[in-house]
Amino acid sequence: MRGLSFDHGASYVSAKPSDPKWKASPFARALRAAEKAGVAARWRGDVGVADADAATSRGDDVVMDEGSFEAFPPEKELFVGVPTMAALPLFIAETLARATKPEASHLGDNAAVGAPEYATNAFVQTLTEPQYPGGRWNLTARIRDGGHVWYKSIDADIVIVATSAPAAAILMPWRGLGSVDDVEVDDETFTGIVQGAAHGVEANACWTLCVAFEKSLDAPFDGVMMRERPEGGYGKIAWFCNNSSKPGRKGGGGGGGGWAYAADDDAGGGSGDDGDDDDDAAATEPECWVVQGSPTFCQNVPAGAASPRVADELLDAFLTLLGKDADRRASIEVTHKKAVKWKHAYPANPTGRVYFDPETGVAACGDWTFGGRTSDAYDSGVAVGKEISTYLELSREL
């Protein structure tokens, strides 16, 4: 049985190359720290953008024009988590917790009363605002770790809601009048303002195909972002990449969280001696690909569509994109395929600001505030952190 690994969320992360100071940005520093710790590596594959072949493409049946491929500029450094993308946010969360308080312990490790705690796999069930002046926020967290699930009540002076826009809209306590759908909130209430702003952000859904092939596709590139066609649209595929070409992916990965997942493949292989021959191991290791549907394709998938059906359609579009005709497809053996739907893949209209109210002690940030890139979400956290830090410093001086 062989392990398969798919980064079916973010395929890679990078700091903004358009910013002349990006190498000194907080996110760039975090990536380099992760690289130094061995949980991130630079993906040096042939990755870039390409056009559809106008001569052979018909409607949504798009064929890639290989000659139009342009590699990403060298200043756009692509980083991936090792062994999966899930390792990167986990490292950042643990680093932040320990940097803030070196004695911080994992939530549930029976920390001393008053000692800081952190959790990297927790889900907030409820968020309750202070019930009296000078009171504290209370949240109920569902924590999952090592196959166990438990609940913990946590009190806090300041709460930062760093989630997707829909989750922020649900979590924010609301005392306004009218329908949230119509954004008729009480604009005298800060939490109502944030809830209304979050609810107004449109989220684009994305269907992602995770597929493994018994033999290499011999594709000319490791990752391609399709350019929009002159007549509009991208066909059915917006992005695809060879997950096996990333560092640390040989032999599969651990998966975890919402960034990556691992699967078992029992096709082929046999039970012979594993040995230490890298060439033999590479020859029998399936090639894993991640394929993301275009906005138009994903919007047109009927609600409630079965995952296997979407997987078949994306696989057909992917092989067409690579120019695999019927004769070539006959020799292609698929050992694993699965389609995953991201309901809130990226925000279409981010608000452009973060939120913090010293009076209520609540803050909000995330990709829905600054933009859909991972670096945007990270930058929003840095921005709201600076606002809170400034407030706390001023409070100490009073």
Short mmCIF file of N, CA and C in Angstrom, two decimals, residues 10-12 14 33 47 54 80 93 104 118 125 154 194 210 218 261 268-269 281 300 308 312 317 320 351 393 397-398:
data_model
loop_
_atom_site.label_atom_id
_atom_site.label_comp_id
_atom_site.label_asym_id
_atom_site.label_seq_id
_atom_site.Cartn_x
_atom_site.Cartn_y
_atom_site.Cartn_z
N ALA A 10 -4.49 25.61 -0.40
CA ALA A 10 -3.48 26.45 -1.05
C ALA A 10 -2.36 25.56 -1.57
N SER A 11 -2.04 25.67 -2.86
CA SER A 11 -0.99 24.85 -3.44
C SER A 11 0.39 25.33 -3.04
N TYR A 12 0.50 26.62 -2.78
CA TYR A 12 1.76 27.22 -2.35
C TYR A 12 1.44 28.56 -1.72
N SER A 14 3.32 32.63 -0.99
CA SER A 14 4.44 33.51 -1.30
C SER A 14 4.16 34.88 -0.74
N ALA A 33 11.53 31.73 8.47
CA ALA A 33 11.67 31.04 9.76
C ALA A 33 11.18 29.60 9.64
N VAL A 47 6.76 26.39 -12.85
CA VAL A 47 5.44 26.89 -12.50
C VAL A 47 5.24 28.26 -13.12
N ALA A 54 -6.03 28.64 -29.09
CA ALA A 54 -7.23 29.09 -29.79
C ALA A 54 -7.60 28.18 -30.94
N VAL A 80 6.24 25.90 0.10
CA VAL A 80 5.26 24.88 0.46
C VAL A 80 5.60 24.34 1.83
N ALA A 93 1.28 29.08 14.13
CA ALA A 93 0.47 29.19 15.34
C ALA A 93 1.29 28.88 16.59
N ALA A 104 3.97 29.18 27.38
CA ALA A 104 2.67 28.76 26.87
C ALA A 104 2.62 27.25 26.68
N TYR A 118 -2.65 27.58 24.27
CA TYR A 118 -2.99 27.72 22.87
C TYR A 118 -3.49 26.37 22.34
N GLN A 125 -17.42 27.31 19.30
CA GLN A 125 -18.85 27.02 19.18
C GLN A 125 -19.69 28.27 19.45
N ILE A 154 -13.53 29.42 27.88
CA ILE A 154 -12.37 30.30 27.98
C ILE A 154 -12.84 31.74 28.15
N VAL A 194 -19.36 44.94 12.32
CA VAL A 194 -18.47 43.90 11.81
C VAL A 194 -19.28 42.77 11.19
N CYS A 210 -8.44 15.98 -6.70
CA CYS A 210 -7.21 15.33 -6.27
C CYS A 210 -7.15 13.99 -7.02
N ASP A 218 4.04 12.77 -17.78
CA ASP A 218 5.07 13.42 -18.60
C ASP A 218 4.61 14.80 -19.04
N TYR A 261 -4.62 16.52 2.56
CA TYR A 261 -5.12 15.25 3.08
C TYR A 261 -4.30 14.11 2.47
N GLY A 268 -1.42 -1.79 -7.56
CA GLY A 268 -0.05 -2.12 -7.95
C GLY A 268 0.85 -2.27 -6.75
N GLY A 269 2.14 -2.27 -7.01
CA GLY A 269 3.12 -2.26 -5.92
C GLY A 269 3.48 -3.66 -5.48
N ALA A 281 11.91 3.09 -5.98
CA ALA A 281 10.80 3.69 -5.24
C ALA A 281 10.09 4.72 -6.10
N ASN A 300 -21.32 26.97 -11.93
CA ASN A 300 -22.34 26.27 -12.70
C ASN A 300 -22.58 24.83 -12.25
N PRO A 308 -18.28 12.36 -6.98
CA PRO A 308 -17.71 11.54 -8.05
C PRO A 308 -18.00 12.09 -9.44
N ASP A 312 -15.15 13.28 -12.16
CA ASP A 312 -15.05 12.77 -13.53
C ASP A 312 -14.98 13.92 -14.53
N ALA A 317 -11.70 17.26 -18.22
CA ALA A 317 -11.25 18.59 -18.65
C ALA A 317 -9.74 18.73 -18.50
N THR A 320 -7.98 16.81 -21.26
CA THR A 320 -8.16 17.57 -22.50
C THR A 320 -7.20 18.75 -22.52
N THR A 351 -13.13 43.77 2.36
CA THR A 351 -13.49 45.10 2.86
C THR A 351 -12.35 46.10 2.82
N GLU A 393 -0.42 49.49 25.04
CA GLU A 393 0.69 50.32 25.50
C GLU A 393 0.19 51.66 26.01
N GLU A 397 0.15 53.46 30.03
CA GLU A 397 0.70 54.78 30.33
C GLU A 397 -0.29 55.66 31.07
N LEU A 398 -1.57 55.31 31.00
CA LEU A 398 -2.60 56.14 31.66
C LEU A 398 -2.66 55.87 33.16
#
